[in-house]
mmCIF file of C-alpha atoms in Angstrom:
data_model
loop_
_atom_site.group_PDB
_atom_site.id
_atom_site.type_symbol
_atom_site.label_atom_id
_atom_site.label_comp_id
_atom_site.label_asym_id
_atom_site.label_seq_id
_atom_site.Cartn_x
_atom_site.Cartn_y
_atom_site.Cartn_z
ATOM 1 C CA UNK P 1 -7.701 1.831 -7.920
ATOM 2 C CA UNK P 2 -9.175 4.481 -5.902
ATOM 3 C CA UNK P 3 -10.737 1.238 -3.382
ATOM 4 C CA UNK P 4 -7.046 1.537 -2.047
ATOM 5 C CA UNK P 5 -7.808 3.865 0.867
ATOM 6 C CA UNK P 6 -10.145 1.230 2.093
ATOM 7 C CA UNK P 7 -7.246 -1.282 2.461
ATOM 8 C CA UNK P 8 -4.613 0.685 3.761
ATOM 9 C CA UNK P 9 -6.897 2.217 6.583
ATOM 10 C CA UNK P 10 -7.023 -1.138 7.735
ATOM 11 C CA UNK P 11 -3.903 -2.368 7.434
ATOM 12 C CA UNK P 12 -2.592 0.913 9.526
ATOM 13 C CA UNK P 13 -4.887 -0.242 12.697
ATOM 14 C CA UNK P 14 -3.941 -3.790 12.373
ATOM 15 C CA UNK P 15 -0.110 -2.949 11.854
ATOM 16 C CA UNK P 16 0.613 -1.210 14.992
ATOM 17 C CA UNK P 17 0.985 -4.551 16.685
ATOM 18 C CA UNK P 18 4.095 -5.443 15.122
ATOM 19 C CA UNK P 19 5.411 -2.230 15.933
ATOM 20 C CA UNK P 20 5.012 -2.629 19.814
ATOM 21 C CA UNK P 21 5.882 -6.282 19.666
ATOM 22 C CA UNK P 22 9.392 -4.865 20.633
ATOM 23 C CA UNK P 23 8.206 -2.659 23.279
ATOM 24 C CA UNK P 24 6.922 -5.536 25.375
ATOM 25 C CA UNK P 25 5.359 -4.061 27.940
ATOM 26 C CA UNK P 26 3.533 -1.314 26.263
ATOM 27 C CA UNK P 27 2.239 -4.496 23.723
ATOM 28 C CA UNK P 28 1.210 -6.179 26.452
ATOM 29 C CA UNK P 29 -0.817 -3.254 28.089
ATOM 30 C CA UNK P 30 -2.449 -2.658 24.749
ATOM 31 C CA UNK P 31 -3.384 -6.364 24.304
ATOM 32 C CA UNK P 32 -5.317 -5.873 27.852
ATOM 33 C CA UNK P 33 -7.161 -2.712 26.733
ATOM 34 C CA UNK P 34 -5.029 -0.448 28.655
ATOM 35 C CA UNK P 35 -4.485 1.855 26.041
ATOM 36 C CA UNK P 36 -3.189 4.779 28.650
ATOM 37 C CA UNK P 37 -1.060 2.490 30.238
ATOM 38 C CA UNK P 38 0.445 1.531 26.651
ATOM 39 C CA UNK P 39 0.935 5.659 26.184
ATOM 40 C CA UNK P 40 2.791 5.840 29.033
ATOM 41 C CA UNK P 41 4.876 3.602 28.804
ATOM 42 C CA UNK P 42 5.486 4.261 24.924
ATOM 43 C CA UNK P 43 6.640 7.967 25.736
ATOM 44 C CA UNK P 44 9.902 7.682 26.872
ATOM 45 C CA UNK P 45 11.315 5.166 24.511
ATOM 46 C CA UNK P 46 9.491 7.537 22.010
ATOM 47 C CA UNK P 47 11.168 10.844 23.403
ATOM 48 C CA UNK P 48 14.417 9.059 23.666
ATOM 49 C CA UNK P 49 14.383 8.391 19.834
ATOM 50 C CA UNK P 50 13.262 4.947 19.441
ATOM 51 C CA UNK P 51 11.781 4.344 15.948
ATOM 52 C CA UNK P 52 9.551 1.609 16.937
ATOM 53 C CA UNK P 53 8.101 3.440 19.945
ATOM 54 C CA UNK P 54 7.714 7.013 17.335
ATOM 55 C CA UNK P 55 5.602 4.926 14.885
ATOM 56 C CA UNK P 56 3.404 3.355 17.657
ATOM 57 C CA UNK P 57 2.637 7.017 18.910
ATOM 58 C CA UNK P 58 1.874 7.812 16.265
ATOM 59 C CA UNK P 59 -0.912 5.173 15.411
ATOM 60 C CA UNK P 60 -2.403 6.124 18.856
ATOM 61 C CA UNK P 61 -3.071 9.746 17.644
ATOM 62 C CA UNK P 62 -4.007 8.282 14.412
ATOM 63 C CA UNK P 63 -6.621 5.914 15.722
ATOM 64 C CA UNK P 64 -7.243 7.802 18.545
ATOM 65 C CA UNK P 65 -6.246 5.250 21.185
ATOM 66 C CA UNK P 66 -5.568 6.398 24.331
ATOM 67 C CA UNK P 67 -5.574 9.853 23.135
ATOM 68 C CA UNK P 68 -8.068 12.309 21.232
ATOM 69 C CA UNK P 69 -7.383 11.594 18.018
ATOM 70 C CA UNK P 70 -5.058 13.808 16.331
ATOM 71 C CA UNK P 71 -3.461 13.697 12.684
ATOM 72 C CA UNK P 72 -1.360 16.729 13.122
ATOM 73 C CA UNK P 73 0.420 15.062 15.728
ATOM 74 C CA UNK P 74 0.410 11.318 14.163
ATOM 75 C CA UNK P 75 2.090 12.931 11.589
ATOM 76 C CA UNK P 76 4.837 14.601 13.487
ATOM 77 C CA UNK P 77 5.643 11.388 15.456
ATOM 78 C CA UNK P 78 5.495 9.172 11.946
ATOM 79 C CA UNK P 79 8.135 12.064 10.659
ATOM 80 C CA UNK P 80 10.345 10.906 13.825
ATOM 81 C CA UNK P 81 10.685 7.842 12.850
ATOM 82 C CA UNK P 82 10.471 8.270 9.507
ATOM 83 C CA UNK P 83 13.817 10.446 9.708
ATOM 84 C CA UNK P 84 15.254 7.581 11.034
ATOM 85 C CA UNK P 85 14.371 4.951 7.889
ATOM 86 C CA UNK P 86 11.602 3.197 9.688
ATOM 87 C CA UNK P 87 9.498 1.758 6.614
ATOM 88 C CA UNK P 88 6.034 1.768 7.971
ATOM 89 C CA UNK P 89 6.429 4.977 9.283
ATOM 90 C CA UNK P 90 7.450 6.222 5.794
ATOM 91 C CA UNK P 91 4.318 4.911 4.586
ATOM 92 C CA UNK P 92 2.042 5.915 7.538
ATOM 93 C CA UNK P 93 2.793 9.695 6.770
ATOM 94 C CA UNK P 94 3.140 9.886 2.766
ATOM 95 C CA UNK P 95 -0.408 7.772 3.404
ATOM 96 C CA UNK P 96 -1.730 10.489 5.865
ATOM 97 C CA UNK P 97 0.236 13.492 3.598
ATOM 98 C CA UNK P 98 -1.325 11.825 0.302
ATOM 99 C CA UNK P 99 -4.853 11.600 1.431
ATOM 100 C CA UNK P 100 -5.118 14.278 3.880
ATOM 101 C CA UNK P 101 -7.221 13.425 6.983
ATOM 102 C CA UNK P 102 -9.044 15.225 9.855
ATOM 103 C CA UNK P 103 -12.358 16.619 9.506
ATOM 104 C CA UNK P 104 -11.855 19.901 11.918
ATOM 105 C CA UNK P 105 -9.114 21.491 13.979
ATOM 106 C CA UNK P 106 -9.852 19.105 16.984
ATOM 107 C CA UNK P 107 -8.326 16.621 15.016
ATOM 108 C CA UNK P 108 -5.453 18.185 13.982
ATOM 109 C CA UNK P 109 -5.984 17.890 10.090
ATOM 110 C CA UNK P 110 -3.141 17.328 7.723
ATOM 111 C CA UNK P 111 -3.712 18.625 4.708
ATOM 112 C CA UNK P 112 -3.269 16.699 1.690
ATOM 113 C CA UNK P 113 0.178 16.975 -0.389
ATOM 114 C CA UNK P 114 0.666 14.404 -2.851
ATOM 115 C CA UNK P 115 4.010 15.899 -3.841
ATOM 116 C CA UNK P 116 5.357 15.678 -0.335
ATOM 117 C CA UNK P 117 3.712 12.177 0.287
ATOM 118 C CA UNK P 118 5.608 10.595 -2.895
ATOM 119 C CA UNK P 119 9.152 11.637 -1.404
ATOM 120 C CA UNK P 120 8.012 9.641 1.286
ATOM 121 C CA UNK P 121 6.589 6.708 -0.270
ATOM 122 C CA UNK P 122 9.670 6.492 -2.466
ATOM 123 C CA UNK P 123 11.827 5.900 0.360
ATOM 124 C CA UNK P 124 9.332 3.064 1.775
ATOM 125 C CA UNK P 125 8.918 1.114 -1.915
ATOM 126 C CA UNK P 126 12.752 1.143 -1.846
ATOM 127 C CA UNK P 127 13.021 -1.032 0.796
ATOM 128 C CA UNK P 128 10.332 -3.252 -0.528
ATOM 129 C CA UNK P 129 7.471 -2.276 1.278
ATOM 130 C CA UNK P 130 4.583 -3.286 -0.684
ATOM 131 C CA UNK P 131 1.952 -0.806 0.155
ATOM 132 C CA UNK P 132 3.995 2.098 -0.396
ATOM 133 C CA UNK P 133 4.864 0.243 -3.700
ATOM 134 C CA UNK P 134 1.099 0.090 -4.850
ATOM 135 C CA UNK P 135 0.293 3.549 -3.552
ATOM 136 C CA UNK P 136 3.253 5.036 -5.449
ATOM 137 C CA UNK P 137 2.088 2.880 -8.736
ATOM 138 C CA UNK P 138 -1.429 4.345 -8.757
ATOM 139 C CA UNK P 139 0.135 8.103 -7.952
ATOM 140 C CA UNK P 140 2.244 7.329 -11.007
ATOM 141 C CA UNK P 141 -0.567 5.836 -13.277
ATOM 142 C CA UNK P 142 -2.252 9.353 -12.340
ATOM 143 C CA UNK P 143 0.061 11.446 -12.211
ATOM 144 C CA UNK P 144 -1.100 12.463 -8.622
ATOM 145 C CA UNK P 145 1.986 14.461 -7.162
ATOM 146 C CA UNK P 146 4.374 12.444 -9.654
ATOM 147 C CA UNK P 147 4.814 12.823 -13.453
ATOM 148 C CA UNK P 148 2.724 10.587 -15.568
ATOM 149 C CA UNK P 149 4.450 7.561 -16.341
ATOM 150 C CA UNK P 150 2.874 4.149 -16.981
ATOM 151 C CA UNK P 151 6.434 2.537 -17.332
ATOM 152 C CA UNK P 152 7.340 3.293 -13.771
ATOM 153 C CA UNK P 153 3.641 2.861 -12.386
ATOM 154 C CA UNK P 154 4.127 -0.708 -13.603
ATOM 155 C CA UNK P 155 7.788 -1.124 -11.871
ATOM 156 C CA UNK P 156 6.231 -0.326 -8.627
ATOM 157 C CA UNK P 157 2.940 -2.710 -9.246
ATOM 158 C CA UNK P 158 4.969 -5.549 -10.311
ATOM 159 C CA UNK P 159 7.066 -4.795 -7.142
ATOM 160 C CA UNK P 160 4.122 -5.036 -4.917
ATOM 161 C CA UNK P 161 2.419 -7.744 -7.193
ATOM 162 C CA UNK P 162 5.097 -10.485 -6.996
ATOM 163 C CA UNK P 163 4.960 -9.922 -2.819
ATOM 164 C CA UNK P 164 1.157 -10.987 -3.229
ATOM 165 C CA UNK P 165 -0.721 -7.923 -2.875
ATOM 166 C CA UNK P 166 -3.617 -8.452 -4.345
ATOM 167 C CA UNK P 167 -4.019 -4.685 -5.160
ATOM 168 C CA UNK P 168 -1.247 -4.592 -7.072
ATOM 169 C CA UNK P 169 -1.803 -7.538 -8.766
ATOM 170 C CA UNK P 170 -5.095 -5.603 -10.163
ATOM 171 C CA UNK P 171 -2.922 -3.108 -10.803
ATOM 172 C CA UNK P 172 -0.057 -4.729 -12.841
ATOM 173 C CA UNK P 173 -2.622 -6.684 -14.476
ATOM 174 C CA UNK P 174 -4.316 -3.133 -15.601
ATOM 175 C CA UNK P 175 -1.313 -1.705 -16.294
ATOM 176 C CA UNK P 176 -0.295 -4.744 -18.899
ATOM 177 C CA UNK P 177 -3.294 -5.321 -20.469
ATOM 178 C CA UNK P 178 -3.192 -1.501 -21.303
ATOM 179 C CA UNK P 179 -0.185 -2.106 -23.594
ATOM 180 C CA UNK P 180 -1.128 -1.708 -27.418
ATOM 181 C CA UNK P 181 -0.573 -5.027 -29.350
ATOM 182 C CA UNK P 182 1.655 -6.567 -26.811
ATOM 183 C CA UNK P 183 -0.016 -9.706 -26.681
ATOM 184 C CA UNK P 184 3.174 -11.013 -24.330
ATOM 185 C CA UNK P 185 2.039 -7.956 -21.854
ATOM 186 C CA UNK P 186 -1.580 -9.358 -22.399
ATOM 187 C CA UNK P 187 -0.690 -13.016 -21.183
ATOM 188 C CA UNK P 188 1.338 -11.978 -17.970
ATOM 189 C CA UNK P 189 -1.758 -9.514 -17.694
ATOM 190 C CA UNK P 190 -4.113 -12.163 -17.770
ATOM 191 C CA UNK P 191 -1.792 -14.049 -15.371
ATOM 192 C CA UNK P 192 -2.160 -10.948 -12.982
ATOM 193 C CA UNK P 193 -5.896 -10.808 -13.277
ATOM 194 C CA UNK P 194 -6.327 -14.504 -12.685
ATOM 195 C CA UNK P 195 -4.203 -14.446 -9.652
ATOM 196 C CA UNK P 196 -6.388 -11.279 -8.073
ATOM 197 C CA UNK P 197 -9.487 -12.961 -9.380
ATOM 198 C CA UNK P 198 -8.992 -16.033 -7.676
ATOM 199 C CA UNK P 199 -8.892 -14.491 -4.257
ATOM 200 C CA UNK P 200 -12.367 -12.678 -4.896
ATOM 201 C CA UNK P 201 -10.602 -8.788 -6.018
ATOM 202 C CA UNK P 202 -13.316 -7.040 -7.819
ATOM 203 C CA UNK P 203 -13.179 -6.112 -11.694
ATOM 204 C CA UNK P 204 -10.700 -9.135 -12.164
ATOM 205 C CA UNK P 205 -12.812 -11.274 -13.699
ATOM 206 C CA UNK P 206 -14.652 -8.888 -16.023
ATOM 207 C CA UNK P 207 -10.977 -8.215 -17.167
ATOM 208 C CA UNK P 208 -10.206 -11.540 -17.518
ATOM 209 C CA UNK P 209 -13.246 -12.126 -19.836
ATOM 210 C CA UNK P 210 -12.170 -8.901 -22.043
ATOM 211 C CA UNK P 211 -8.424 -10.526 -22.332
ATOM 212 C CA UNK P 212 -9.794 -13.635 -23.365
ATOM 213 C CA UNK P 213 -11.017 -12.136 -26.369
ATOM 214 C CA UNK P 214 -7.606 -10.835 -27.355
ATOM 215 C CA UNK P 215 -5.753 -14.051 -26.727
ATOM 216 C CA UNK P 216 -5.405 -17.400 -28.197
ATOM 217 C CA UNK P 217 -6.425 -20.512 -26.266
ATOM 218 C CA UNK P 218 -2.679 -21.295 -26.124
ATOM 219 C CA UNK P 219 -1.576 -18.316 -24.717
ATOM 220 C CA UNK P 220 -4.760 -18.355 -22.255
ATOM 221 C CA UNK P 221 -3.595 -21.819 -21.206
ATOM 222 C CA UNK P 222 0.130 -20.410 -20.998
ATOM 223 C CA UNK P 223 -1.277 -17.933 -18.677
ATOM 224 C CA UNK P 224 -3.467 -19.853 -16.501
ATOM 225 C CA UNK P 225 -0.312 -22.213 -16.126
ATOM 226 C CA UNK P 226 1.782 -19.337 -15.037
ATOM 227 C CA UNK P 227 -0.785 -18.118 -12.671
ATOM 228 C CA UNK P 228 -1.087 -21.796 -11.368
ATOM 229 C CA UNK P 229 2.723 -21.889 -10.545
ATOM 230 C CA UNK P 230 3.411 -18.326 -9.692
ATOM 231 C CA UNK P 231 4.996 -18.422 -5.750
ATOM 232 C CA UNK P 232 5.363 -14.889 -4.344
ATOM 233 C CA UNK P 233 8.865 -13.921 -3.916
ATOM 234 C CA UNK P 234 7.970 -11.240 -1.260
#
């Protein structure tokens, strides 16, 4: 599931708009391409403790908009918002700390520290933030920064999959399909792979074919029906 990093980088860039929506003038400036003006309007509320503004400041530094890209400063701003329980900031700080970022000192590199990352990702995951849940699932799956625990990995993957996050649906299918001689788990795995395959997720169709060799026609029909009737609950 190491394709995840590409998905998350896109979300870090694109989700900034939601944080700025409550910082009206700054967001208007951003939409107009006036990133320096947006920065000036964000600085005061961020320094005053506004968590959304702090998250947005972190995104500016992470993306290199209006300021030179500096992941260390991004992590500092994300940290200030995360300390106030801002779920997106908790995730963003966990993400930066998990993967590490920065090519050289000019970008203010942040070293990888999966154990620290896990503590922030858990906070965001506990708030129902699907991207944190699926990254945490991957960490438990591989024992990266946390003890290896496939049951815990499945718990978090399912939590995100139920919110219609395709990456999590694939991960849930993989973990369920790995259960030894558990036909109910295989049937549920087929359902999640079907949902991921219908959205074109790489590898999902191949895993459907593998499961189809294990399941009976009746079980496959049941799984297909479960997929057709499934509705996200996030």
